[in-house]
Short mmCIF file of C-alpha atoms in Angstrom, two decimals:
data_model
loop_
_atom_site.label_atom_id
_atom_site.label_comp_id
_atom_site.label_asym_id
_atom_site.label_seq_id
_atom_site.Cartn_x
_atom_site.Cartn_y
_atom_site.Cartn_z
CA UNK V 1 105.33 93.58 112.30
CA UNK V 2 104.44 90.76 114.69
CA UNK V 3 101.87 88.04 114.90
CA UNK V 4 101.34 84.44 114.95
CA UNK V 5 102.45 84.05 111.40
CA UNK V 6 105.98 82.67 111.71
CA UNK V 7 108.03 85.70 112.39
CA UNK V 8 111.34 84.57 113.82
CA UNK V 9 112.90 86.13 116.99
CA UNK V 10 115.53 87.47 114.66
CA UNK V 11 112.73 89.22 112.56
CA UNK V 12 111.34 90.72 115.82
CA UNK V 13 114.71 92.33 116.48
CA UNK V 14 114.79 93.73 112.89
CA UNK V 15 111.52 95.47 113.50
CA UNK V 16 112.79 97.07 116.72
CA UNK V 17 115.95 98.09 114.69
CA UNK V 18 113.76 99.88 112.19
CA UNK V 19 114.59 103.21 113.88
CA UNK V 20 112.09 105.67 112.42
CA UNK V 21 109.41 103.19 112.99
CA UNK V 22 110.22 102.26 116.62
CA UNK V 23 110.97 105.88 117.55
CA UNK V 24 107.60 106.99 116.14
CA UNK V 25 105.82 104.14 118.07
CA UNK V 26 107.44 105.23 121.26
CA UNK V 27 106.49 108.83 120.77
CA UNK V 28 102.91 107.67 119.92
CA UNK V 29 102.63 105.57 123.02
CA UNK V 30 104.08 108.41 125.19
CA UNK V 31 101.35 110.75 123.94
CA UNK V 32 98.55 108.22 124.39
CA UNK V 33 99.36 106.51 127.65
CA UNK V 34 98.12 108.21 130.77
CA UNK V 35 99.27 107.06 134.32
CA UNK V 36 97.00 104.27 135.42
CA UNK V 37 95.59 103.43 131.94
CA UNK V 38 95.10 100.10 130.32
CA UNK V 39 96.87 99.09 127.09
CA UNK V 40 96.32 96.18 124.76
CA UNK V 41 99.31 95.11 122.66
CA UNK V 42 98.09 92.95 119.84
CA UNK V 43 100.63 90.63 118.26
CA UNK V 44 102.97 91.60 121.03
CA UNK V 45 105.96 89.64 119.78
CA UNK V 46 108.70 90.10 122.25
CA UNK V 47 106.53 92.67 123.99
CA UNK V 48 108.46 95.71 123.22
CA UNK V 49 105.47 97.89 122.90
CA UNK V 50 104.18 96.62 126.22
CA UNK V 51 107.60 97.58 127.83
CA UNK V 52 107.15 101.14 126.39
CA UNK V 53 103.64 101.40 127.61
CA UNK V 54 104.76 100.51 131.17
CA UNK V 55 107.50 102.94 130.92
CA UNK V 56 105.10 105.66 130.09
CA UNK V 57 102.90 104.85 133.12
CA UNK V 58 100.33 102.26 132.14
CA UNK V 59 98.91 100.38 135.07
CA UNK V 60 98.26 97.18 133.11
CA UNK V 61 99.14 95.99 129.63
CA UNK V 62 97.60 93.02 128.05
CA UNK V 63 100.19 91.55 125.68
CA UNK V 64 98.46 89.15 123.13
CA UNK V 65 100.67 86.86 121.13
CA UNK V 66 100.03 83.41 119.74
CA UNK V 67 103.39 82.42 118.95
CA UNK V 68 106.08 80.87 121.37
CA UNK V 69 107.88 84.24 121.16
CA UNK V 70 105.60 85.03 124.18
CA UNK V 71 108.06 83.03 126.29
CA UNK V 72 110.84 85.42 125.52
CA UNK V 73 108.41 88.41 126.02
CA UNK V 74 107.67 87.15 129.59
CA UNK V 75 111.35 86.80 130.36
CA UNK V 76 112.06 90.30 128.98
CA UNK V 77 109.13 91.74 131.00
CA UNK V 78 110.66 90.31 134.13
CA UNK V 79 113.94 91.45 133.30
CA UNK V 80 112.69 95.07 133.05
CA UNK V 81 110.78 94.93 136.28
CA UNK V 82 107.23 94.85 134.59
CA UNK V 83 106.23 91.41 135.21
CA UNK V 84 103.42 92.59 137.53
CA UNK V 85 101.99 94.91 135.14
CA UNK V 86 101.98 92.93 131.87
CA UNK V 87 99.43 90.10 131.52
CA UNK V 88 100.30 87.70 128.75
CA UNK V 89 97.67 86.03 126.62
CA UNK V 90 99.01 83.17 124.43
CA UNK V 91 96.51 83.27 121.75
CA UNK V 92 95.25 85.15 118.68
CA UNK V 93 93.42 88.37 119.82
CA UNK V 94 90.33 87.35 117.79
CA UNK V 95 90.17 84.11 119.96
CA UNK V 96 90.59 85.85 123.31
CA UNK V 97 87.56 85.97 125.37
CA UNK V 98 87.98 88.64 127.87
CA UNK V 99 86.33 91.61 129.36
CA UNK V 100 89.36 93.72 128.85
CA UNK V 101 88.48 97.36 128.67
CA UNK V 102 91.67 99.25 127.29
CA UNK V 103 92.35 102.92 126.89
CA UNK V 104 94.96 102.40 124.20
CA UNK V 105 95.33 99.66 121.48
CA UNK V 106 98.58 99.41 119.95
CA UNK V 107 99.75 96.98 117.21
CA UNK V 108 101.98 96.46 114.22
CA UNK V 109 100.59 93.49 112.31
CA UNK V 110 101.59 94.73 108.88
CA UNK V 111 103.79 92.96 106.34
CA UNK V 112 105.31 94.93 103.66
CA UNK V 113 101.80 96.73 103.36
CA UNK V 114 99.10 97.08 105.84
CA UNK V 115 97.05 94.64 103.82
CA UNK V 116 98.64 91.68 105.30
CA UNK V 117 96.85 88.30 106.59
CA UNK V 118 94.15 89.10 109.10
CA UNK V 119 95.66 92.36 110.21
CA UNK V 120 92.59 94.65 109.49
CA UNK V 121 89.99 92.06 110.86
CA UNK V 122 92.10 91.74 114.09
CA UNK V 123 92.24 95.41 114.64
CA UNK V 124 88.48 95.90 113.85
CA UNK V 125 87.71 92.99 116.28
CA UNK V 126 89.83 94.21 119.14
CA UNK V 127 88.68 97.78 118.72
CA UNK V 128 85.06 96.81 119.09
CA UNK V 129 85.61 94.38 121.98
CA UNK V 130 88.43 95.81 124.09
CA UNK V 131 88.82 99.59 123.48
CA UNK V 132 86.79 102.14 125.63
CA UNK V 133 84.78 104.80 123.69
CA UNK V 134 87.22 107.53 122.85
CA UNK V 135 90.30 105.29 123.35
CA UNK V 136 93.34 105.67 121.19
CA UNK V 137 94.19 103.31 118.33
CA UNK V 138 97.98 103.09 117.34
CA UNK V 139 98.54 103.35 114.45
CA UNK V 140 95.84 105.76 113.62
CA UNK V 141 95.92 105.56 109.92
CA UNK V 142 98.11 104.34 107.09
CA UNK V 143 98.16 105.83 103.63
CA UNK V 144 99.11 103.61 100.70
CA UNK V 145 100.81 105.22 97.81
CA UNK V 146 101.70 104.10 94.23
CA UNK V 147 103.82 105.10 91.47
CA UNK V 148 105.24 103.52 88.20
CA UNK V 149 108.95 102.81 88.32
CA UNK V 150 111.71 102.26 85.92
CA UNK V 151 113.75 99.60 87.56
CA UNK V 152 115.26 96.84 85.33
CA UNK V 153 116.86 95.10 88.25
CA UNK V 154 113.45 94.59 89.75
CA UNK V 155 112.12 92.66 86.87
CA UNK V 156 115.12 90.56 86.52
CA UNK V 157 113.89 87.78 88.86
CA UNK V 158 110.72 87.56 86.67
CA UNK V 159 112.72 87.17 83.55
CA UNK V 160 115.40 84.83 84.80
CA UNK V 161 115.25 81.94 84.73
CA UNK V 162 111.84 81.85 83.04
CA UNK V 163 112.78 83.73 79.82
CA UNK V 164 116.45 83.17 79.82
CA UNK V 165 118.70 80.93 81.63
CA UNK V 166 122.30 79.55 81.44
CA UNK V 167 121.11 76.01 80.86
CA UNK V 168 119.23 76.86 77.73
CA UNK V 169 116.07 75.27 78.89
CA UNK V 170 112.73 76.51 77.70
CA UNK V 171 111.13 77.58 80.99
CA UNK V 172 108.59 80.17 79.52
CA UNK V 173 105.68 78.15 80.84
CA UNK V 174 106.57 79.54 84.24
CA UNK V 175 106.81 83.21 83.09
CA UNK V 176 103.07 83.80 83.03
CA UNK V 177 102.75 82.84 86.57
CA UNK V 178 105.87 84.55 87.74
CA UNK V 179 104.81 87.93 86.56
CA UNK V 180 101.73 87.76 88.63
CA UNK V 181 103.61 87.76 91.82
CA UNK V 182 104.65 90.90 93.76
CA UNK V 183 107.67 91.22 95.76
CA UNK V 184 109.35 93.24 98.38
CA UNK V 185 111.97 95.76 97.06
CA UNK V 186 113.98 98.77 98.16
CA UNK V 187 113.40 101.49 95.69
CA UNK V 188 115.15 104.86 95.26
CA UNK V 189 113.37 108.06 94.57
CA UNK V 190 115.16 108.42 91.22
CA UNK V 191 113.48 105.13 89.99
CA UNK V 192 110.12 106.83 90.15
CA UNK V 193 108.78 107.32 86.63
CA UNK V 194 105.55 109.10 87.82
CA UNK V 195 104.63 111.11 90.96
CA UNK V 196 103.23 109.17 93.80
CA UNK V 197 99.43 109.03 93.91
CA UNK V 198 97.50 108.12 97.04
CA UNK V 199 95.76 104.81 96.50
CA UNK V 200 94.06 104.39 99.81
CA UNK V 201 93.81 105.31 103.36
CA UNK V 202 93.22 102.85 106.12
CA UNK V 203 91.75 104.56 109.27
CA UNK V 204 92.16 102.00 112.16
CA UNK V 205 89.63 103.92 114.19
CA UNK V 206 86.84 102.94 111.88
CA UNK V 207 88.13 100.17 109.37
CA UNK V 208 85.50 97.45 109.30
CA UNK V 209 86.26 95.28 106.29
CA UNK V 210 89.61 93.99 104.84
CA UNK V 211 89.21 94.69 101.05
CA UNK V 212 90.61 97.71 99.40
CA UNK V 213 90.33 98.97 95.73
CA UNK V 214 91.10 102.26 94.11
CA UNK V 215 91.93 103.67 90.69
CA UNK V 216 95.29 105.48 89.83
CA UNK V 217 95.84 107.81 86.92
CA UNK V 218 98.85 109.56 85.47
CA UNK V 219 99.65 111.57 82.51
CA UNK V 220 103.32 110.57 81.87
CA UNK V 221 105.42 113.62 82.38
CA UNK V 222 108.57 112.24 81.01
CA UNK V 223 109.71 109.31 78.84
CA UNK V 224 111.01 106.08 80.28
CA UNK V 225 110.40 102.43 80.47
CA UNK V 226 107.80 101.40 83.01
CA UNK V 227 108.63 98.11 84.64
CA UNK V 228 106.05 98.00 87.34
CA UNK V 229 104.03 99.66 90.05
CA UNK V 230 105.54 100.45 93.38
CA UNK V 231 103.29 100.45 96.45
CA UNK V 232 104.32 101.64 99.93
CA UNK V 233 102.68 103.03 103.02
CA UNK V 234 103.17 106.14 105.25
CA UNK V 235 102.05 105.62 108.83
CA UNK V 236 100.31 108.13 111.03
CA UNK V 237 100.53 106.60 114.39
CA UNK V 238 98.98 109.60 116.07
CA UNK V 239 98.44 113.22 115.49
CA UNK V 240 101.76 114.52 114.05
CA UNK V 241 103.65 111.32 114.68
CA UNK V 242 104.56 108.88 111.85
CA UNK V 243 107.10 107.44 109.47
CA UNK V 244 107.32 107.00 105.72
CA UNK V 245 108.47 104.16 103.61
CA UNK V 246 108.59 106.31 100.42
CA UNK V 247 111.57 105.79 98.22
CA UNK V 248 114.24 108.15 99.27
CA UNK V 249 113.28 108.00 102.87
CA UNK V 250 115.46 106.16 105.37
CA UNK V 251 114.83 102.40 104.80
CA UNK V 252 112.68 100.66 107.35
CA UNK V 253 111.84 97.12 107.77
CA UNK V 254 108.79 97.13 105.38
CA UNK V 255 110.33 98.36 102.19
CA UNK V 256 108.09 98.60 99.19
CA UNK V 257 105.95 96.15 97.20
CA UNK V 258 106.78 95.84 93.54
CA UNK V 259 103.99 94.74 91.16
CA UNK V 260 105.63 94.00 87.79
CA UNK V 261 103.89 94.80 84.43
CA UNK V 262 103.39 91.66 82.28
CA UNK V 263 105.71 93.41 79.83
CA UNK V 264 107.77 96.79 80.32
CA UNK V 265 106.06 99.75 78.60
CA UNK V 266 107.88 102.38 76.79
CA UNK V 267 106.40 105.69 78.18
CA UNK V 268 106.25 108.86 76.18
CA UNK V 269 105.51 112.21 77.45
CA UNK V 270 101.80 112.64 77.47
CA UNK V 271 100.86 108.94 77.66
CA UNK V 272 97.71 108.26 79.80
CA UNK V 273 98.22 105.56 82.46
CA UNK V 274 95.28 104.04 84.27
CA UNK V 275 95.68 101.35 86.93
CA UNK V 276 93.03 99.66 88.89
CA UNK V 277 94.54 98.09 91.97
CA UNK V 278 92.53 95.99 94.50
CA UNK V 279 93.25 93.54 97.15
CA UNK V 280 90.70 91.09 98.54
CA UNK V 281 91.24 88.86 101.68
CA UNK V 282 90.43 85.37 100.67
CA UNK V 283 91.05 82.61 103.32
CA UNK V 284 93.64 84.60 105.16
CA UNK V 285 95.66 85.76 102.08
CA UNK V 286 95.31 88.71 99.93
CA UNK V 287 94.37 88.30 96.38
CA UNK V 288 95.94 91.34 94.42
CA UNK V 289 94.61 92.59 90.98
CA UNK V 290 96.31 95.29 89.02
CA UNK V 291 94.80 96.17 85.77
CA UNK V 292 97.12 98.55 83.87
CA UNK V 293 96.24 100.47 80.69
CA UNK V 294 98.61 102.72 78.85
CA UNK V 295 97.17 104.71 75.85
CA UNK V 296 97.87 107.82 73.67
CA UNK V 297 96.41 109.41 70.67
CA UNK V 298 97.82 106.62 68.51
CA UNK V 299 95.90 103.89 70.50
CA UNK V 300 96.35 101.53 73.28
CA UNK V 301 99.97 100.63 74.19
CA UNK V 302 99.32 98.18 76.89
CA UNK V 303 96.30 96.47 78.64
CA UNK V 304 97.53 94.09 81.25
CA UNK V 305 95.17 92.26 83.72
CA UNK V 306 97.30 90.71 86.41
CA UNK V 307 96.52 89.11 89.68
CA UNK V 308 98.26 87.09 92.32
CA UNK V 309 95.58 84.56 91.50
CA UNK V 310 97.43 83.85 88.37
CA UNK V 311 100.68 83.64 90.24
CA UNK V 312 100.47 79.98 91.36
CA UNK V 313 99.01 76.97 89.41
CA UNK V 314 95.80 75.73 90.91
CA UNK V 315 94.77 72.26 90.00
CA UNK V 316 91.19 71.25 89.43
CA UNK V 317 91.67 68.33 91.84
CA UNK V 318 92.54 70.81 94.70
CA UNK V 319 89.39 72.85 93.93
CA UNK V 320 87.06 69.73 93.75
CA UNK V 321 88.18 68.89 97.15
CA UNK V 322 86.68 72.24 98.44
CA UNK V 323 83.44 72.09 96.52
CA UNK V 324 80.11 71.79 98.47
CA UNK V 325 79.14 68.61 96.48
CA UNK V 326 82.46 66.88 97.09
CA UNK V 327 81.97 63.59 98.71
CA UNK V 328 85.14 62.79 100.90
CA UNK V 329 86.15 59.03 100.96
CA UNK V 330 87.48 57.27 104.12
CA UNK V 331 91.30 56.66 104.13
CA UNK V 332 93.66 54.87 106.42
CA UNK V 333 95.10 58.00 107.55
CA UNK V 334 91.80 59.27 108.80
CA UNK V 335 91.31 55.92 110.58
CA UNK V 336 94.69 56.41 112.45
CA UNK V 337 94.08 60.06 113.27
CA UNK V 338 90.40 59.32 114.36
CA UNK V 339 91.75 56.59 116.65
CA UNK V 340 94.42 58.90 118.08
CA UNK V 341 91.96 61.79 118.84
CA UNK V 342 89.65 59.33 120.56
CA UNK V 343 92.41 58.42 123.06
CA UNK V 344 92.49 62.04 124.38
CA UNK V 345 90.43 61.91 127.66
CA UNK V 346 92.22 64.37 129.74
CA UNK V 347 94.19 61.67 131.67
CA UNK V 348 96.18 59.76 129.02
CA UNK V 349 99.79 60.98 128.59
CA UNK V 350 101.16 61.27 125.08
CA UNK V 351 103.34 58.28 125.57
CA UNK V 352 100.33 56.17 126.53
CA UNK V 353 98.34 57.42 123.41
CA UNK V 354 101.43 56.70 121.25
CA UNK V 355 101.71 53.09 122.88
CA UNK V 356 98.09 52.47 121.91
CA UNK V 357 98.64 53.80 118.44
CA UNK V 358 101.60 51.71 117.77
CA UNK V 359 99.85 48.60 119.09
CA UNK V 360 96.79 49.27 116.90
CA UNK V 361 98.70 50.23 113.67
CA UNK V 362 101.96 48.23 113.85
CA UNK V 363 102.27 48.36 109.96
CA UNK V 364 102.33 52.21 110.24
CA UNK V 365 104.48 52.82 113.33
CA UNK V 366 107.46 50.55 114.00
CA UNK V 367 108.38 52.28 117.35
CA UNK V 368 106.50 54.11 120.08
CA UNK V 369 108.69 57.11 119.26
CA UNK V 370 107.26 57.23 115.66
CA UNK V 371 103.77 56.99 117.01
CA UNK V 372 104.52 59.73 119.54
CA UNK V 373 105.76 62.12 116.94
CA UNK V 374 102.67 61.55 114.80
CA UNK V 375 100.33 61.98 117.88
CA UNK V 376 102.16 65.12 119.00
CA UNK V 377 101.93 66.68 115.65
CA UNK V 378 98.24 65.92 115.29
CA UNK V 379 97.23 66.95 118.73
CA UNK V 380 99.09 70.25 118.58
CA UNK V 381 96.62 71.24 115.89
CA UNK V 382 94.12 71.48 118.64
CA UNK V 383 95.46 73.67 121.22
CA UNK V 384 93.51 74.22 124.57
CA UNK V 385 90.70 76.52 124.45
CA UNK V 386 92.02 79.94 125.51
CA UNK V 387 90.19 79.96 128.84
CA UNK V 388 91.83 76.68 129.79
CA UNK V 389 95.33 77.82 128.66
CA UNK V 390 97.45 78.28 131.82
CA UNK V 391 99.77 80.79 130.04
CA UNK T 1 67.94 78.26 74.07
CA UNK T 2 67.45 81.84 73.28
CA UNK T 3 69.10 85.09 72.73
CA UNK T 4 69.78 85.77 76.46
CA UNK T 5 73.19 87.08 77.12
CA UNK T 6 74.82 86.50 80.54
CA UNK T 7 77.46 88.68 82.03
CA UNK T 8 80.30 87.24 84.02
CA UNK T 9 80.75 88.77 87.32
CA UNK T 10 83.70 91.22 87.60
CA UNK T 11 84.63 89.63 91.04
CA UNK T 12 85.42 86.37 89.40
CA UNK T 13 88.90 85.51 88.52
CA UNK T 14 89.63 82.60 86.12
CA UNK T 15 92.82 80.58 85.84
CA UNK T 16 92.90 78.38 82.86
CA UNK T 17 95.45 75.50 82.87
CA UNK T 18 95.27 73.22 79.89
CA UNK T 19 91.64 72.81 78.90
CA UNK T 20 90.36 73.09 82.54
CA UNK T 21 89.63 76.22 84.55
CA UNK T 22 89.47 77.38 88.09
CA UNK T 23 87.26 80.22 89.05
CA UNK T 24 87.64 82.33 92.27
CA UNK T 25 84.74 84.50 93.41
CA UNK T 26 86.40 87.28 95.23
CA UNK T 27 83.06 88.28 96.75
CA UNK T 28 82.55 84.99 98.56
CA UNK T 29 86.00 83.50 98.61
CA UNK T 30 84.72 80.46 96.87
CA UNK T 31 86.66 78.36 94.26
CA UNK T 32 84.88 76.54 91.41
CA UNK T 33 86.41 74.02 88.97
CA UNK T 34 85.29 73.78 85.34
CA UNK T 35 85.94 70.89 83.12
CA UNK T 36 86.99 71.41 79.59
CA UNK T 37 83.42 72.09 78.30
CA UNK T 38 82.60 74.24 81.28
CA UNK T 39 85.71 76.26 80.72
CA UNK T 40 84.86 76.73 77.09
CA UNK T 41 81.26 77.93 77.93
CA UNK T 42 82.72 80.36 80.52
CA UNK T 43 85.19 81.71 77.90
CA UNK T 44 82.39 82.31 75.43
CA UNK T 45 80.11 83.86 78.07
CA UNK T 46 83.03 86.19 78.97
CA UNK T 47 83.32 87.21 75.39
CA UNK T 48 79.67 88.25 75.43
CA UNK T 49 78.17 85.51 73.34
CA UNK T 50 74.40 84.88 73.73
CA UNK T 51 73.28 81.52 74.90
CA UNK T 52 72.01 80.92 71.39
CA UNK T 53 75.26 81.84 69.75
CA UNK T 54 77.17 79.89 72.23
CA UNK T 55 75.12 76.80 71.57
CA UNK T 56 75.71 76.94 67.91
CA UNK T 57 79.48 77.40 68.39
CA UNK T 58 79.60 74.50 70.67
CA UNK T 59 77.64 72.25 68.37
CA UNK T 60 80.40 72.75 65.81
CA UNK T 61 83.25 72.19 68.25
CA UNK T 62 82.04 69.10 70.12
CA UNK T 63 80.40 65.96 68.92
CA UNK T 64 77.22 66.18 70.80
CA UNK T 65 73.50 66.42 70.05
CA UNK T 66 71.61 69.64 70.55
CA UNK T 67 69.50 68.00 73.10
CA UNK T 68 72.33 66.79 75.31
CA UNK T 69 74.26 70.05 74.93
CA UNK T 70 71.25 72.32 75.87
CA UNK T 71 70.56 70.08 78.91
CA UNK T 72 74.27 70.36 80.17
CA UNK T 73 74.20 74.11 79.45
CA UNK T 74 71.13 74.63 81.35
CA UNK T 75 72.56 72.88 84.20
CA UNK T 76 75.96 74.66 84.28
CA UNK T 77 74.19 78.07 83.64
CA UNK T 78 71.83 77.45 86.42
CA UNK T 79 74.73 76.54 88.71
CA UNK T 80 76.74 79.65 87.76
CA UNK T 81 73.69 81.81 88.28
CA UNK T 82 72.78 80.28 91.67
CA UNK T 83 76.39 81.18 92.87
CA UNK T 84 76.21 84.74 91.43
CA UNK T 85 79.07 83.93 88.99
CA UNK T 86 76.96 85.16 86.06
CA UNK T 87 73.88 87.17 85.78
CA UNK T 88 71.55 88.14 82.90
CA UNK T 89 72.76 91.26 80.90
CA UNK T 90 70.44 94.17 80.88
#
């Protein structure tokens, strides 16, 4: 679970501490790495997989990491005597222009689930551009499972403060948004109200597009209160090597995703439950939809159409700013930023740019330091092109 | 206006806040904003009303002439169709 998405160094440590996961990755790398081979480690983080690949005999490892964590990875590589075998690339793998030909591609770009930000497109891109025919992809595949759960404590954050709170305010307007958000949980096997069903399989050797949808059905085998849908994944890193995040298994860093039902449903034995679950990658974030229907001979007990799209209010003004016929109007902020960008000539220092900025816009910047902070923040949005990056 | 019925795309999600609506077309990742009239039209289309039905309903709800309404409706429907958000029901 690494990548240029704001993982802290502490978070990287937690993933390494996730024992079943890390031990399985180690075994998978040991099985795939042959002496002298080339490995690509995507979203390398602290470079832990790169170290393992070196230990198992890789001649060269390309560790790709856009985050500043790569600074620590570099030190760790040196501390372990692998500095001469690991080549670090401080960029996103999808932006890396390189003629790398790798025998093994290893990564863990998942979140709670494999459907996380640009994970799947990044793997597909690296596989096509960097992996030799017949090369190994670790993980090989993830299977995503789902089951209904009876778990009142999991829905409490959706009810409180929206439906009840100790201040006696009416906050119910927020409830409709809240129940369209999923969250990470740690469920026990006893909380499963239905048997797990396989929702989807992601085969990293062939995956080519990021969207996933699938139907789930159950005939209730016992009565209980259905509070939501639990989704998790089991990983197959290589043949016979993997780990599970199923409730009841040793807890890993991923946990499970809990998708609440709009309202809890009292299930009776024999009830028919149908769920359409889909995830679409839109501008780097997954939009989830879960349409849940519960019915029996007496009729429909529940028919809930939920989506993370309904989980946050979106203003018409925000949308208008993205429409093709929107006409942006000049602003003073644009003038300042335009001036600042035009000072970049490959020779002027940040301080010199800031001085010019403060002189030109004294009403905005009272000190050079203020101008420097503004310029630094603006210019860091435009990192050097990968081939110019000395790191 | 006629008895044509348009079907809203199953790939479109709609969030209604107040009288306005925001559409997200999952197939293209594009957002669209609808003003109160547009939001009402979308809602009626989603409920399966024909263009003719919809026109009569809106004439009762809004203080507008048939001519103006039909022109606005034509324009909106053409835009929705051009983006694949609705298509003619078989």
